[in-house]
Coordinates of C-alpha atoms in Angstrom, one line a residue:
X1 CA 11.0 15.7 3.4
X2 CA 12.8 12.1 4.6
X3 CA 15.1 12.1 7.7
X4 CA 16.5 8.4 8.2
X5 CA 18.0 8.3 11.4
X6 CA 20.3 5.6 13.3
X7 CA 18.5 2.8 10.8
X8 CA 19.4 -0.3 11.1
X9 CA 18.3 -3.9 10.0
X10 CA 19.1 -7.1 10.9
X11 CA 18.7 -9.7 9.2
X12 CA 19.5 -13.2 12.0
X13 CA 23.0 -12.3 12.3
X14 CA 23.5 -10.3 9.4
X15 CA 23.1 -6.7 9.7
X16 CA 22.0 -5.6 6.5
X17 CA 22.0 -1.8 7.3
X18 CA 24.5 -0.3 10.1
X19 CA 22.8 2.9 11.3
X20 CA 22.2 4.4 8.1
X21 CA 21.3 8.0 8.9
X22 CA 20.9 10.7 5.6
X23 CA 18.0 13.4 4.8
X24 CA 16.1 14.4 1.4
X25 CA 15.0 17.5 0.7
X26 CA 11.5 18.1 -1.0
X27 CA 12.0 18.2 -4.9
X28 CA 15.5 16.4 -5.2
X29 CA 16.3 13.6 -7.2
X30 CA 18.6 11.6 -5.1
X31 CA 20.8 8.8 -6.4
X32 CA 21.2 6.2 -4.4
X33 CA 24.2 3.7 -5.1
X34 CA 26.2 0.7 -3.8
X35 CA 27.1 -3.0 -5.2
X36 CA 25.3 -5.6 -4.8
X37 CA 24.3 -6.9 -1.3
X38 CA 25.3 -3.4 0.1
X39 CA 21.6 -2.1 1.4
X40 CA 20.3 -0.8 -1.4
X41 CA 16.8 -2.9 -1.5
X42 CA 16.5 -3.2 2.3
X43 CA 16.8 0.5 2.3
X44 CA 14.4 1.6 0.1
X45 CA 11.4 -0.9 1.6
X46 CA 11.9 0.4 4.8
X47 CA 11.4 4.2 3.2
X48 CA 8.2 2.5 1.7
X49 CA 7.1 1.2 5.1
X50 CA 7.1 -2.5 3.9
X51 CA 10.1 -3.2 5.8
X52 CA 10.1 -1.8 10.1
X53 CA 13.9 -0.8 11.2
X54 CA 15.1 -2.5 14.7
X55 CA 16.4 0.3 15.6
X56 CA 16.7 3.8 14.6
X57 CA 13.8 6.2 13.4
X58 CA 12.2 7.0 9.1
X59 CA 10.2 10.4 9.2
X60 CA 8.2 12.2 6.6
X61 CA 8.0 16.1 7.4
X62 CA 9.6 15.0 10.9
X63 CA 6.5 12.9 11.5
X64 CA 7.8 8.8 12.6
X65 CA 6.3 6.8 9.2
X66 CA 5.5 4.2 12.1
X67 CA 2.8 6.6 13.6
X68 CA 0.5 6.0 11.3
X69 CA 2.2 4.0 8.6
X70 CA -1.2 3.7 6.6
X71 CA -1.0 7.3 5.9
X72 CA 2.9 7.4 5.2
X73 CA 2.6 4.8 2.4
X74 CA 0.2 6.5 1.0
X75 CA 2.4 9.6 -0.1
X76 CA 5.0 7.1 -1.6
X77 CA 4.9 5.6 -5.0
X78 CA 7.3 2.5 -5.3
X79 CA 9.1 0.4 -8.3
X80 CA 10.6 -2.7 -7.1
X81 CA 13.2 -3.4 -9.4
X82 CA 11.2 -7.0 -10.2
X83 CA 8.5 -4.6 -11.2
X84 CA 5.6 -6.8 -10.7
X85 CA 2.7 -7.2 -13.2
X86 CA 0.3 -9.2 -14.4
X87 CA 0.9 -10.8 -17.8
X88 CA -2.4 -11.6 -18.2
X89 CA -4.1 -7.8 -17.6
X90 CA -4.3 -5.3 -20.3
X91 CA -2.2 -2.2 -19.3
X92 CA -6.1 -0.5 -18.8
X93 CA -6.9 -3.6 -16.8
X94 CA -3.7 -3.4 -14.5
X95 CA -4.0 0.1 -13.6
X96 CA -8.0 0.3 -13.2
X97 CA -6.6 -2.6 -10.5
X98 CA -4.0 -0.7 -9.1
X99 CA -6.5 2.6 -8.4
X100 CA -8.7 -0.1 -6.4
X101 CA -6.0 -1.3 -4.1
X102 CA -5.5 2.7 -3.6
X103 CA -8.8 3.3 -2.4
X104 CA -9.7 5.5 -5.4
X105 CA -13.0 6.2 -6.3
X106 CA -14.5 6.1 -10.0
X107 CA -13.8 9.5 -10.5
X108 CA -10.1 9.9 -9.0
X109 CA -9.2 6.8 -11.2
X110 CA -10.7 7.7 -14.3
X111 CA -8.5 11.0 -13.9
X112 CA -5.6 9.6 -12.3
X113 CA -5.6 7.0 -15.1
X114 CA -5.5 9.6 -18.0
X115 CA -2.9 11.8 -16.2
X116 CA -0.5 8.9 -15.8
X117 CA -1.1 7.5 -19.4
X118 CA 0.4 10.5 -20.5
X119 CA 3.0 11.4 -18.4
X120 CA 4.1 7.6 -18.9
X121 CA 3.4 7.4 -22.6
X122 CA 1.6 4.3 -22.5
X123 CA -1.0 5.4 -25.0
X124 CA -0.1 3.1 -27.8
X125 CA 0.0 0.3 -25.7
X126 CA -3.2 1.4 -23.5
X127 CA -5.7 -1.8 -24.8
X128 CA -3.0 -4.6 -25.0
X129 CA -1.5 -7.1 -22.8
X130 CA 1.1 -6.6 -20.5
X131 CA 2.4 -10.2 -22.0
X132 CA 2.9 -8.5 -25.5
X133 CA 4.6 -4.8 -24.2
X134 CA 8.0 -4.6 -24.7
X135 CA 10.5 -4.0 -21.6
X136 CA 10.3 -0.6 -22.0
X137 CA 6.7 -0.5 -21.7
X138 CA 6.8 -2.8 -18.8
X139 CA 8.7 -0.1 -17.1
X140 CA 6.4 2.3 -17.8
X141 CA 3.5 0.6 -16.8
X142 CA 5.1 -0.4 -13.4
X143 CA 5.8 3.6 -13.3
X144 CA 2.4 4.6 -14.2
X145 CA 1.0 2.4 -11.5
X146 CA 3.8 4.1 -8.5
X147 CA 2.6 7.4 -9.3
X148 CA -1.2 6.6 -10.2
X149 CA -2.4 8.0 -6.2
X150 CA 0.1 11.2 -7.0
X151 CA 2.7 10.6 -4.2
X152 CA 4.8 13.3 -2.9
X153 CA 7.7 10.8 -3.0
X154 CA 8.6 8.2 -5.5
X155 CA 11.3 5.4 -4.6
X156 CA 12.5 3.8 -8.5
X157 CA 14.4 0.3 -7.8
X158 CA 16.9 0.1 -10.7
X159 CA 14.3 1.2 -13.3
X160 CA 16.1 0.8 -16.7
X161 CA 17.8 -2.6 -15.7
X162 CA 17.5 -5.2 -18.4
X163 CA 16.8 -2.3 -21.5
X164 CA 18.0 -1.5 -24.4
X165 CA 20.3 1.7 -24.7
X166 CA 17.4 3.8 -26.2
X167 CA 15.1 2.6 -23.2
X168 CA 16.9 3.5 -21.0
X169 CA 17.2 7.0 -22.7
X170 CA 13.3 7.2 -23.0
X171 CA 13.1 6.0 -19.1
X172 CA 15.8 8.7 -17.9
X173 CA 13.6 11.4 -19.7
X174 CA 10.7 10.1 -17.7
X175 CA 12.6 10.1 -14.7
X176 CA 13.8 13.7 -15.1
X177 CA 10.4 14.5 -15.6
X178 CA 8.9 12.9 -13.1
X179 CA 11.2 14.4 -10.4
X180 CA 10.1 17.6 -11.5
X181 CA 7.3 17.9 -9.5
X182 CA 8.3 14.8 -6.6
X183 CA 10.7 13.9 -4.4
X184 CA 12.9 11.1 -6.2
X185 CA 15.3 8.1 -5.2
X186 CA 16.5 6.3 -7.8
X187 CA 18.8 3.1 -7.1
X188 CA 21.3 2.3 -10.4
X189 CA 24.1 0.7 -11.3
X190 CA 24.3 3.1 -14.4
X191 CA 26.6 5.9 -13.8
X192 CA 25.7 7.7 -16.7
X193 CA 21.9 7.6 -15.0
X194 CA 23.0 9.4 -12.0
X195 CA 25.0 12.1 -14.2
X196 CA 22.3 12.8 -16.1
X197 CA 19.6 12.8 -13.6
X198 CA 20.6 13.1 -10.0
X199 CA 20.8 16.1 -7.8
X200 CA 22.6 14.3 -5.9
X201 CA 24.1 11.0 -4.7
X202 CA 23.9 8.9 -1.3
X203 CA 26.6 6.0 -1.5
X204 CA 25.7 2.6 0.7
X205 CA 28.5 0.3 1.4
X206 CA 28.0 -2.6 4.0
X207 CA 24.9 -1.2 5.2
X208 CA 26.4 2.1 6.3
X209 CA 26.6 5.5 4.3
X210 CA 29.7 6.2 2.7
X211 CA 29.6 8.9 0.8
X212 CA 26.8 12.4 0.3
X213 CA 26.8 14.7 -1.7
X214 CA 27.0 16.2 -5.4
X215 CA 28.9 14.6 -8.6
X216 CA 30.6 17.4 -8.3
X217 CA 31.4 17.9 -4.1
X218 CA 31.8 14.1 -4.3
X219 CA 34.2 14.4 -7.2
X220 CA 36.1 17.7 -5.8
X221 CA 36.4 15.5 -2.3
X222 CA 38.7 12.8 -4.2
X223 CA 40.7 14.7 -6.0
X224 CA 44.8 14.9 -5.3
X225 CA 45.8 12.3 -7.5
X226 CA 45.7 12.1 -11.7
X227 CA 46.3 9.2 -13.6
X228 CA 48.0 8.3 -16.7
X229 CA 49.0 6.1 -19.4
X230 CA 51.8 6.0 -21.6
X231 CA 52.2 3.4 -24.2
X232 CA 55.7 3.7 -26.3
X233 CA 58.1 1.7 -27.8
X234 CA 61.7 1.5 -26.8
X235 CA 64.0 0.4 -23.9
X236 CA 63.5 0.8 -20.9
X237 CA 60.2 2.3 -20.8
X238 CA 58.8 0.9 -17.7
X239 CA 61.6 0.9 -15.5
X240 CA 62.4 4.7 -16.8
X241 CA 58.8 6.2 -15.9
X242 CA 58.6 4.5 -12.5
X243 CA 61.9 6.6 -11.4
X244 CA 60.4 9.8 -12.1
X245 CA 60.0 12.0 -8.6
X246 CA 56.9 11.7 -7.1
X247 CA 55.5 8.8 -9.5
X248 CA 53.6 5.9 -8.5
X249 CA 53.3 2.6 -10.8
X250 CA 50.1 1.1 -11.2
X251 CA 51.4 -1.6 -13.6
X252 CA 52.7 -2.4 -16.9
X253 CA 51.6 -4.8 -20.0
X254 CA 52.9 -5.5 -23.2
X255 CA 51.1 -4.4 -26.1
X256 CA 52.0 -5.7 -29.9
X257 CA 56.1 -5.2 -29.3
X258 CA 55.4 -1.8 -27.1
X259 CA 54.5 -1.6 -23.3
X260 CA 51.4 0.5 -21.6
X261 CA 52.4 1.6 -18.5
X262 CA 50.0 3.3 -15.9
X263 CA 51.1 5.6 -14.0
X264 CA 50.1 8.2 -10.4
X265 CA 50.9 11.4 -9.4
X266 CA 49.9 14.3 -7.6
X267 CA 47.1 16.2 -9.3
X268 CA 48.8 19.4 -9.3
X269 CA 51.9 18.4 -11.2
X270 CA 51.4 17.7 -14.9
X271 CA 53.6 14.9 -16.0
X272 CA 52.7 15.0 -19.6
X273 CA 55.9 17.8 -20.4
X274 CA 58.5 15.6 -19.0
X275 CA 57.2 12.1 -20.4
X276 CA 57.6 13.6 -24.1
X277 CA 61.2 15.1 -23.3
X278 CA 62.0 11.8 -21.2
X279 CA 60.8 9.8 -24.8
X280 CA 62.6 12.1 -26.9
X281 CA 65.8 11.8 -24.8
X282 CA 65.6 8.2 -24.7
X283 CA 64.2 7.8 -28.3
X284 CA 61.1 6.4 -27.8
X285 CA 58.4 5.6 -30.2
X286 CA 55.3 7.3 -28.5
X287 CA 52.2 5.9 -29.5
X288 CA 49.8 6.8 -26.6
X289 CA 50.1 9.4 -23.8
X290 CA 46.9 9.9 -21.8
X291 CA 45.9 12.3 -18.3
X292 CA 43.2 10.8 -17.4
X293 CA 40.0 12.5 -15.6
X294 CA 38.6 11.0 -12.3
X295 CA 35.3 9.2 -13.1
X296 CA 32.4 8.7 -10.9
X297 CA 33.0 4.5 -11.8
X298 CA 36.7 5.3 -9.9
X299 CA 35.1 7.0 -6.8
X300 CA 32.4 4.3 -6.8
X301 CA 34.8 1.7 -6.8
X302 CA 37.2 3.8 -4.1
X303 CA 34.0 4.3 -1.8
X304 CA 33.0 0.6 -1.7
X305 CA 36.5 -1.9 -3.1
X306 CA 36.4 -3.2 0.5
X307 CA 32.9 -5.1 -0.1
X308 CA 32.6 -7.7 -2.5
X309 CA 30.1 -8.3 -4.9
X310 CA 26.5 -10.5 -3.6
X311 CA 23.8 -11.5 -5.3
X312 CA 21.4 -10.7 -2.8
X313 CA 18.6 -8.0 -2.8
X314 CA 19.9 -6.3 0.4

């Protein structure tokens, strides 16, 4: 459905994405992650044609989105993560607008306009103005209005940032739903968002890819190593876990008279056994001992801990 290939933009001097080159399949709901100032944004607007690559090629169905770039907006549906609307519209006012800048005639917009209000839920809030809607219902509208022209492919810029935790619920479910029947991307910080509603996950750092795949293939790909973290009270305790074969120390802090210590190893030796005999040898209190599961906030942070955080929108 999408093939970006060799993409790259400059902004001046700074390269904002280095030759970025991935593919989506129709019907997948692709995650698309990296901090701050990593590509994301810049990304994303050139998918929806409002930004041109200087180098590289974006193609729908294997067709160049610069051929005719009219026609290649027109199958995508975008949601800038401003999500811009007018306060002073009723929700029926901005999309009635929205279906004239898409060219649709009375009869496509009175249809489109029905389909969307209920596959958005905005029916409650259909006569009001946008100033008085919740966040939530900001969301929704701005939704509502990407997929009013029934794109084939819908590009969601941090959709559930600024929400309460049962928005974002509400949102996900859209999303899910939504990317039922479309091809998604869905830029988030919220790890618990691509989990729940990502087929898969393309990982930007410094303008290149990093990482593509699964959860899971991503997940399987990192493992080796298993982490944990003992916290006991006694003599010693530090200095005794860091000799054990094969251990790594990842640091050590006092805690209320006791000591936490985190600790590496390789993920096919369990250490748990021989910290308890080690403890009852020594005569340790033990208060906490803990094998810890890789998380996909750990393989985020391995794929992109050499970038820094920006403020940007890149």
């Amino acid at each position: 459905m999408i093939s970006v290939d060799g993409v790259t933009k400059r902004y001046g001097p700074i390269v904002a994405v280095d030759g970025a080159t991935f593919e989506v399949n129709r019907g997948e709901v692709v995650g698309f992650l990296g901090p701050n100032g990593a590509g994301k944004t810049t990304t994303m607007r050139m998918l929806t044609g409002t930004l041109q690559p200087d180098e590289g090629r974006i193609r729908f169905d294997g067709v160049p989105i610069g051929e005719d770039l009219t026609a290649a907006k027109s199958r995508v549906g975008y949601l800038p993560e401003a999500n811009p609307l007018y306060d002073d519209m009723l929700v029926c006012e901005f999309l009635e607008y929205v279906a004239r800048l898409r060219g649709l005639d009375a009869g496509q917009a009175r249809s489109g306009i029905g389909r969307v209000v209920e596959e958005t839920g905005l029916a409650d809030v259909f006569f009001r103005p946008i100033a008085e809607i919740s966040k939530g219902f900001r969301q929704r509208t701005g939704m509502a209005g990407a997929i009013l022209h029934e794109p084939e492919i819908l590009v969601l810029d941090e959709p559930t940032e600024g929400l309460d935790p049962n928005q974002r619920v509400e949102i996900r479910k859209l999303v899910n739903a939504l990317g039922a029947e479309r091809t998604v991307i869905l830029s988030t910080h919220v790890m618990q968002e691509v989990e729940a509603t990502c087929d898969r996950l393309l990982v930007i750092s410094k303008g290149a890819i990093a990482a593509d795949g699964t959860v899971a293939e991503l997940m399987d790909a990192r493992r080796g190593v298993a982490r944990y973290t003992v916290e006991a009270e006694g003599a010693d305790v530090a200095e005794a876990l860091r000799a054990l074969p094969g251990v790594a120390d990842h640091g050590s802090e006092p805690v209320d008279g006791r000591v936490r210590v985190n600790l590496e190893a390789g993920d096919d030796r369990e250490l748990r056994p021989e910290i308890f005999r080690l403890a009852t040898e020594r005569g340790w209190v033990l208060w906490e001992l803990r094998r810890e599961r890789a998380t996909l906030e750990q393989l985020f942070h391995e794929l992109t801990m050499d970038q820094p955080e920006e403020d940007d929108e890149s």
